[in-house]
């Protein structure tokens, strides 16, 4: 079944030359490939679960027919149906694995029913059917929900404060008295090699959410022998020119739940789904910087740094509270005053103070 397609896809997409620089060549080839992949999905894998049921029914009917005919049974046709069923079952399993985003299962049983249930549960959980605004009004239409979400997150970002002035590079150097050693500088600016690019791609999750172009890292891994040279050339061009095509730089913003059964805009958080190309560039930069983070970042920053633990902050807070200075009180002995702040958002124009205290 698959043998009818590879040559038809590879010839117009890969073999046909594409004019332009490396970034443009990769972008246009991926764009040119998409209609063929859509046709493959539509003609071969549409309603994959229904195809599996139909093919299983055909196989069972052929097996009963062979049992009834005895010596005149057609085992060749039964073997053909069995092979076709296995191909469809594998495609169905991969489809639901990708949709379910469950990575902890090992190779074993098909588990299609499990993945189907996980996909249905995830879809039901993530669908926004209604919201309540700040006044408690119920919003049920798509336009009303969209307007409320856009309004909320626009307010979260805030507006530019004209009173805030920029600072010079010299001032930053005075505030951050740190300079990268010569050997570290040489390591950071050395030329990108092929193995570094390939490692950055193959280090990404196979079925992570794709960017606007629809391609996952699993596609790049599976077709590396075909797209690898174009991908490497494009990444090298970026690090040479510091220029990135808008198609690779685009992101799809989606909302994920912060709490179960979210019903208010503040109970969602936005995430950006980036292209594989963008993730590859970022991973190369982070990998190079990671080895120098301990020297760059202050030791008081204990979270999100390899070799450090955020639990240290909890222990430190306990010790500070325990050893905090106390004030004598005639009613209940010694007292201490401790302020606890909850940061609802990472960026804000001003802190949210209780009423009548601004």
PDB file of C-alpha atoms in Angstrom, residues 148-314:
ATOM      1  CA  UNK A 148     -12.223  37.948  26.812  1.00  0.00           C
ATOM      2  CA  UNK A 149      -8.999  35.960  26.410  1.00  0.00           C
ATOM      3  CA  UNK A 150      -7.387  38.548  24.151  1.00  0.00           C
ATOM      4  CA  UNK A 151      -8.355  41.337  26.535  1.00  0.00           C
ATOM      5  CA  UNK A 152      -6.971  39.475  29.563  1.00  0.00           C
ATOM      6  CA  UNK A 153      -3.596  38.525  28.093  1.00  0.00           C
ATOM      7  CA  UNK A 154      -3.159  41.924  26.454  1.00  0.00           C
ATOM      8  CA  UNK A 155      -3.601  43.455  29.898  1.00  0.00           C
ATOM      9  CA  UNK A 156      -1.111  40.939  31.315  1.00  0.00           C
ATOM     10  CA  UNK A 157       1.565  42.102  28.913  1.00  0.00           C
ATOM     11  CA  UNK A 158       0.840  45.719  29.805  1.00  0.00           C
ATOM     12  CA  UNK A 159       1.915  48.838  27.954  1.00  0.00           C
ATOM     13  CA  UNK A 160       5.211  50.630  27.595  1.00  0.00           C
ATOM     14  CA  UNK A 161       6.021  53.065  30.384  1.00  0.00           C
ATOM     15  CA  UNK A 162       7.439  56.245  28.857  1.00  0.00           C
ATOM     16  CA  UNK A 163       9.065  57.185  32.173  1.00  0.00           C
ATOM     17  CA  UNK A 164      11.310  54.111  32.076  1.00  0.00           C
ATOM     18  CA  UNK A 165      14.557  54.981  30.360  1.00  0.00           C
ATOM     19  CA  UNK A 166      17.071  52.607  28.865  1.00  0.00           C
ATOM     20  CA  UNK A 167      20.541  52.109  30.288  1.00  0.00           C
ATOM     21  CA  UNK A 168      23.948  52.076  28.674  1.00  0.00           C
ATOM     22  CA  UNK A 169      26.171  49.065  28.188  1.00  0.00           C
ATOM     23  CA  UNK A 170      28.731  50.591  30.569  1.00  0.00           C
ATOM     24  CA  UNK A 171      26.116  50.759  33.341  1.00  0.00           C
ATOM     25  CA  UNK A 172      25.227  47.095  32.814  1.00  0.00           C
ATOM     26  CA  UNK A 173      28.887  46.170  33.061  1.00  0.00           C
ATOM     27  CA  UNK A 174      29.153  48.027  36.346  1.00  0.00           C
ATOM     28  CA  UNK A 175      26.098  46.246  37.732  1.00  0.00           C
ATOM     29  CA  UNK A 176      27.253  42.832  36.459  1.00  0.00           C
ATOM     30  CA  UNK A 177      31.009  42.689  37.010  1.00  0.00           C
ATOM     31  CA  UNK A 178      31.541  39.506  35.037  1.00  0.00           C
ATOM     32  CA  UNK A 179      33.442  38.781  31.842  1.00  0.00           C
ATOM     33  CA  UNK A 180      33.505  35.497  29.962  1.00  0.00           C
ATOM     34  CA  UNK A 181      36.928  33.822  29.961  1.00  0.00           C
ATOM     35  CA  UNK A 182      38.763  33.646  26.635  1.00  0.00           C
ATOM     36  CA  UNK A 183      38.399  29.869  26.385  1.00  0.00           C
ATOM     37  CA  UNK A 184      34.641  30.135  27.013  1.00  0.00           C
ATOM     38  CA  UNK A 185      34.317  32.858  24.384  1.00  0.00           C
ATOM     39  CA  UNK A 186      36.120  30.700  21.835  1.00  0.00           C
ATOM     40  CA  UNK A 187      33.834  27.774  22.625  1.00  0.00           C
ATOM     41  CA  UNK A 188      30.696  29.874  22.192  1.00  0.00           C
ATOM     42  CA  UNK A 189      31.618  31.395  18.830  1.00  0.00           C
ATOM     43  CA  UNK A 190      33.203  28.369  17.176  1.00  0.00           C
ATOM     44  CA  UNK A 191      31.701  27.160  13.904  1.00  0.00           C
ATOM     45  CA  UNK A 192      28.616  24.933  14.041  1.00  0.00           C
ATOM     46  CA  UNK A 193      29.374  21.402  12.841  1.00  0.00           C
ATOM     47  CA  UNK A 194      27.083  18.767  11.303  1.00  0.00           C
ATOM     48  CA  UNK A 195      27.055  16.491  14.359  1.00  0.00           C
ATOM     49  CA  UNK A 196      26.010  19.377  16.606  1.00  0.00           C
ATOM     50  CA  UNK A 197      23.019  20.120  14.367  1.00  0.00           C
ATOM     51  CA  UNK A 198      21.994  16.469  14.084  1.00  0.00           C
ATOM     52  CA  UNK A 199      22.282  15.995  17.851  1.00  0.00           C
ATOM     53  CA  UNK A 200      20.048  19.030  18.449  1.00  0.00           C
ATOM     54  CA  UNK A 201      17.342  17.591  16.171  1.00  0.00           C
ATOM     55  CA  UNK A 202      17.476  14.026  17.420  1.00  0.00           C
ATOM     56  CA  UNK A 203      17.431  15.275  21.011  1.00  0.00           C
ATOM     57  CA  UNK A 204      13.914  16.651  20.537  1.00  0.00           C
ATOM     58  CA  UNK A 205      10.787  14.667  21.368  1.00  0.00           C
ATOM     59  CA  UNK A 206       9.399  12.818  18.379  1.00  0.00           C
ATOM     60  CA  UNK A 207       5.744  13.770  18.852  1.00  0.00           C
ATOM     61  CA  UNK A 208       5.969  17.176  20.504  1.00  0.00           C
ATOM     62  CA  UNK A 209       3.383  19.720  19.383  1.00  0.00           C
ATOM     63  CA  UNK A 210       4.359  21.094  15.959  1.00  0.00           C
ATOM     64  CA  UNK A 211       4.630  24.726  14.972  1.00  0.00           C
ATOM     65  CA  UNK A 212       2.490  26.475  12.337  1.00  0.00           C
ATOM     66  CA  UNK A 213       4.143  24.482   9.531  1.00  0.00           C
ATOM     67  CA  UNK A 214       2.784  21.215  10.978  1.00  0.00           C
ATOM     68  CA  UNK A 215       6.098  19.292  10.922  1.00  0.00           C
ATOM     69  CA  UNK A 216       7.295  17.486  14.043  1.00  0.00           C
ATOM     70  CA  UNK A 217      10.790  16.403  15.004  1.00  0.00           C
ATOM     71  CA  UNK A 218       9.690  12.846  14.252  1.00  0.00           C
ATOM     72  CA  UNK A 219       9.362  13.775  10.572  1.00  0.00           C
ATOM     73  CA  UNK A 220      12.909  15.172  10.441  1.00  0.00           C
ATOM     74  CA  UNK A 221      14.297  12.078  12.178  1.00  0.00           C
ATOM     75  CA  UNK A 222      12.457   9.615   9.930  1.00  0.00           C
ATOM     76  CA  UNK A 223      13.485  11.423   6.717  1.00  0.00           C
ATOM     77  CA  UNK A 224      16.954  12.542   7.783  1.00  0.00           C
ATOM     78  CA  UNK A 225      18.635  10.728   4.888  1.00  0.00           C
ATOM     79  CA  UNK A 226      16.546  12.893   2.527  1.00  0.00           C
ATOM     80  CA  UNK A 227      16.238  16.291   4.265  1.00  0.00           C
ATOM     81  CA  UNK A 228      19.388  16.170   6.396  1.00  0.00           C
ATOM     82  CA  UNK A 229      21.719  18.018   3.992  1.00  0.00           C
ATOM     83  CA  UNK A 230      19.205  20.818   3.371  1.00  0.00           C
ATOM     84  CA  UNK A 231      18.501  21.135   7.102  1.00  0.00           C
ATOM     85  CA  UNK A 232      22.192  21.349   8.013  1.00  0.00           C
ATOM     86  CA  UNK A 233      22.895  23.917   5.297  1.00  0.00           C
ATOM     87  CA  UNK A 234      19.967  26.073   6.472  1.00  0.00           C
ATOM     88  CA  UNK A 235      21.067  26.016  10.124  1.00  0.00           C
ATOM     89  CA  UNK A 236      24.624  26.945   9.167  1.00  0.00           C
ATOM     90  CA  UNK A 237      23.339  29.840   7.080  1.00  0.00           C
ATOM     91  CA  UNK A 238      21.416  31.183  10.065  1.00  0.00           C
ATOM     92  CA  UNK A 239      24.485  31.159  12.312  1.00  0.00           C
ATOM     93  CA  UNK A 240      26.477  32.851   9.539  1.00  0.00           C
ATOM     94  CA  UNK A 241      23.991  35.588   8.617  1.00  0.00           C
ATOM     95  CA  UNK A 242      21.873  35.862  11.834  1.00  0.00           C
ATOM     96  CA  UNK A 243      18.838  36.001   9.563  1.00  0.00           C
ATOM     97  CA  UNK A 244      15.737  33.790   9.898  1.00  0.00           C
ATOM     98  CA  UNK A 245      12.817  33.477   7.508  1.00  0.00           C
ATOM     99  CA  UNK A 246       9.437  34.545   8.965  1.00  0.00           C
ATOM    100  CA  UNK A 247       8.079  31.090   8.125  1.00  0.00           C
ATOM    101  CA  UNK A 248      10.533  29.442  10.511  1.00  0.00           C
ATOM    102  CA  UNK A 249      10.205  32.201  13.105  1.00  0.00           C
ATOM    103  CA  UNK A 250       6.399  31.989  13.319  1.00  0.00           C
ATOM    104  CA  UNK A 251       4.776  30.395  16.377  1.00  0.00           C
ATOM    105  CA  UNK A 252       1.316  29.062  17.149  1.00  0.00           C
ATOM    106  CA  UNK A 253       0.068  30.316  20.523  1.00  0.00           C
ATOM    107  CA  UNK A 254      -2.258  27.972  22.397  1.00  0.00           C
ATOM    108  CA  UNK A 255      -3.720  27.858  25.898  1.00  0.00           C
ATOM    109  CA  UNK A 256      -3.193  25.133  28.478  1.00  0.00           C
ATOM    110  CA  UNK A 257      -4.970  24.628  31.780  1.00  0.00           C
ATOM    111  CA  UNK A 258      -3.418  25.853  35.022  1.00  0.00           C
ATOM    112  CA  UNK A 259      -6.143  24.220  37.125  1.00  0.00           C
ATOM    113  CA  UNK A 260      -8.720  21.475  36.404  1.00  0.00           C
ATOM    114  CA  UNK A 261     -12.079  22.677  35.024  1.00  0.00           C
ATOM    115  CA  UNK A 262     -10.782  26.164  34.285  1.00  0.00           C
ATOM    116  CA  UNK A 263     -13.560  28.709  33.787  1.00  0.00           C
ATOM    117  CA  UNK A 264     -11.728  32.057  33.906  1.00  0.00           C
ATOM    118  CA  UNK A 265      -9.108  33.569  31.639  1.00  0.00           C
ATOM    119  CA  UNK A 266      -6.564  33.773  34.479  1.00  0.00           C
ATOM    120  CA  UNK A 267      -6.779  29.971  34.885  1.00  0.00           C
ATOM    121  CA  UNK A 268      -5.109  29.421  31.498  1.00  0.00           C
ATOM    122  CA  UNK A 269      -1.556  30.049  30.463  1.00  0.00           C
ATOM    123  CA  UNK A 270      -0.327  30.574  26.893  1.00  0.00           C
ATOM    124  CA  UNK A 271       2.444  28.525  25.345  1.00  0.00           C
ATOM    125  CA  UNK A 272       4.145  28.982  21.978  1.00  0.00           C
ATOM    126  CA  UNK A 273       4.440  26.035  19.588  1.00  0.00           C
ATOM    127  CA  UNK A 274       7.595  26.708  17.561  1.00  0.00           C
ATOM    128  CA  UNK A 275       8.881  25.101  14.387  1.00  0.00           C
ATOM    129  CA  UNK A 276      11.454  22.304  14.558  1.00  0.00           C
ATOM    130  CA  UNK A 277      13.978  24.586  12.867  1.00  0.00           C
ATOM    131  CA  UNK A 278      13.506  27.253  15.558  1.00  0.00           C
ATOM    132  CA  UNK A 279      13.812  24.644  18.329  1.00  0.00           C
ATOM    133  CA  UNK A 280      17.004  23.290  16.773  1.00  0.00           C
ATOM    134  CA  UNK A 281      18.670  26.702  16.762  1.00  0.00           C
ATOM    135  CA  UNK A 282      17.582  27.333  20.346  1.00  0.00           C
ATOM    136  CA  UNK A 283      18.830  23.928  21.495  1.00  0.00           C
ATOM    137  CA  UNK A 284      22.255  24.511  19.956  1.00  0.00           C
ATOM    138  CA  UNK A 285      22.573  27.873  21.732  1.00  0.00           C
ATOM    139  CA  UNK A 286      21.366  26.499  25.068  1.00  0.00           C
ATOM    140  CA  UNK A 287      23.685  23.490  24.857  1.00  0.00           C
ATOM    141  CA  UNK A 288      26.684  25.739  24.322  1.00  0.00           C
ATOM    142  CA  UNK A 289      25.705  28.124  27.100  1.00  0.00           C
ATOM    143  CA  UNK A 290      24.758  25.422  29.611  1.00  0.00           C
ATOM    144  CA  UNK A 291      28.348  24.587  30.436  1.00  0.00           C
ATOM    145  CA  UNK A 292      29.061  28.194  31.407  1.00  0.00           C
ATOM    146  CA  UNK A 293      25.855  28.941  33.336  1.00  0.00           C
ATOM    147  CA  UNK A 294      27.313  28.104  36.790  1.00  0.00           C
ATOM    148  CA  UNK A 295      29.989  30.806  36.338  1.00  0.00           C
ATOM    149  CA  UNK A 296      27.577  33.378  34.880  1.00  0.00           C
ATOM    150  CA  UNK A 297      24.524  33.015  37.144  1.00  0.00           C
ATOM    151  CA  UNK A 298      24.699  33.973  40.803  1.00  0.00           C
ATOM    152  CA  UNK A 299      24.791  31.144  43.325  1.00  0.00           C
ATOM    153  CA  UNK A 300      21.672  32.580  44.959  1.00  0.00           C
ATOM    154  CA  UNK A 301      19.722  31.474  41.885  1.00  0.00           C
ATOM    155  CA  UNK A 302      19.058  27.830  42.719  1.00  0.00           C
ATOM    156  CA  UNK A 303      16.159  26.945  40.369  1.00  0.00           C
ATOM    157  CA  UNK A 304      16.440  25.741  36.765  1.00  0.00           C
ATOM    158  CA  UNK A 305      20.224  25.380  36.892  1.00  0.00           C
ATOM    159  CA  UNK A 306      21.796  21.962  36.465  1.00  0.00           C
ATOM    160  CA  UNK A 307      23.412  20.817  39.676  1.00  0.00           C
ATOM    161  CA  UNK A 308      21.255  23.121  41.829  1.00  0.00           C
ATOM    162  CA  UNK A 309      17.925  22.412  43.481  1.00  0.00           C
ATOM    163  CA  UNK A 310      14.931  24.667  44.067  1.00  0.00           C
ATOM    164  CA  UNK A 311      14.419  22.795  47.356  1.00  0.00           C
ATOM    165  CA  UNK A 312      17.358  24.791  48.716  1.00  0.00           C
ATOM    166  CA  UNK A 313      15.142  27.894  48.671  1.00  0.00           C
ATOM    167  CA  UNK A 314      12.517  26.128  50.773  1.00  0.00           C
TER     168      UNK A 314
END
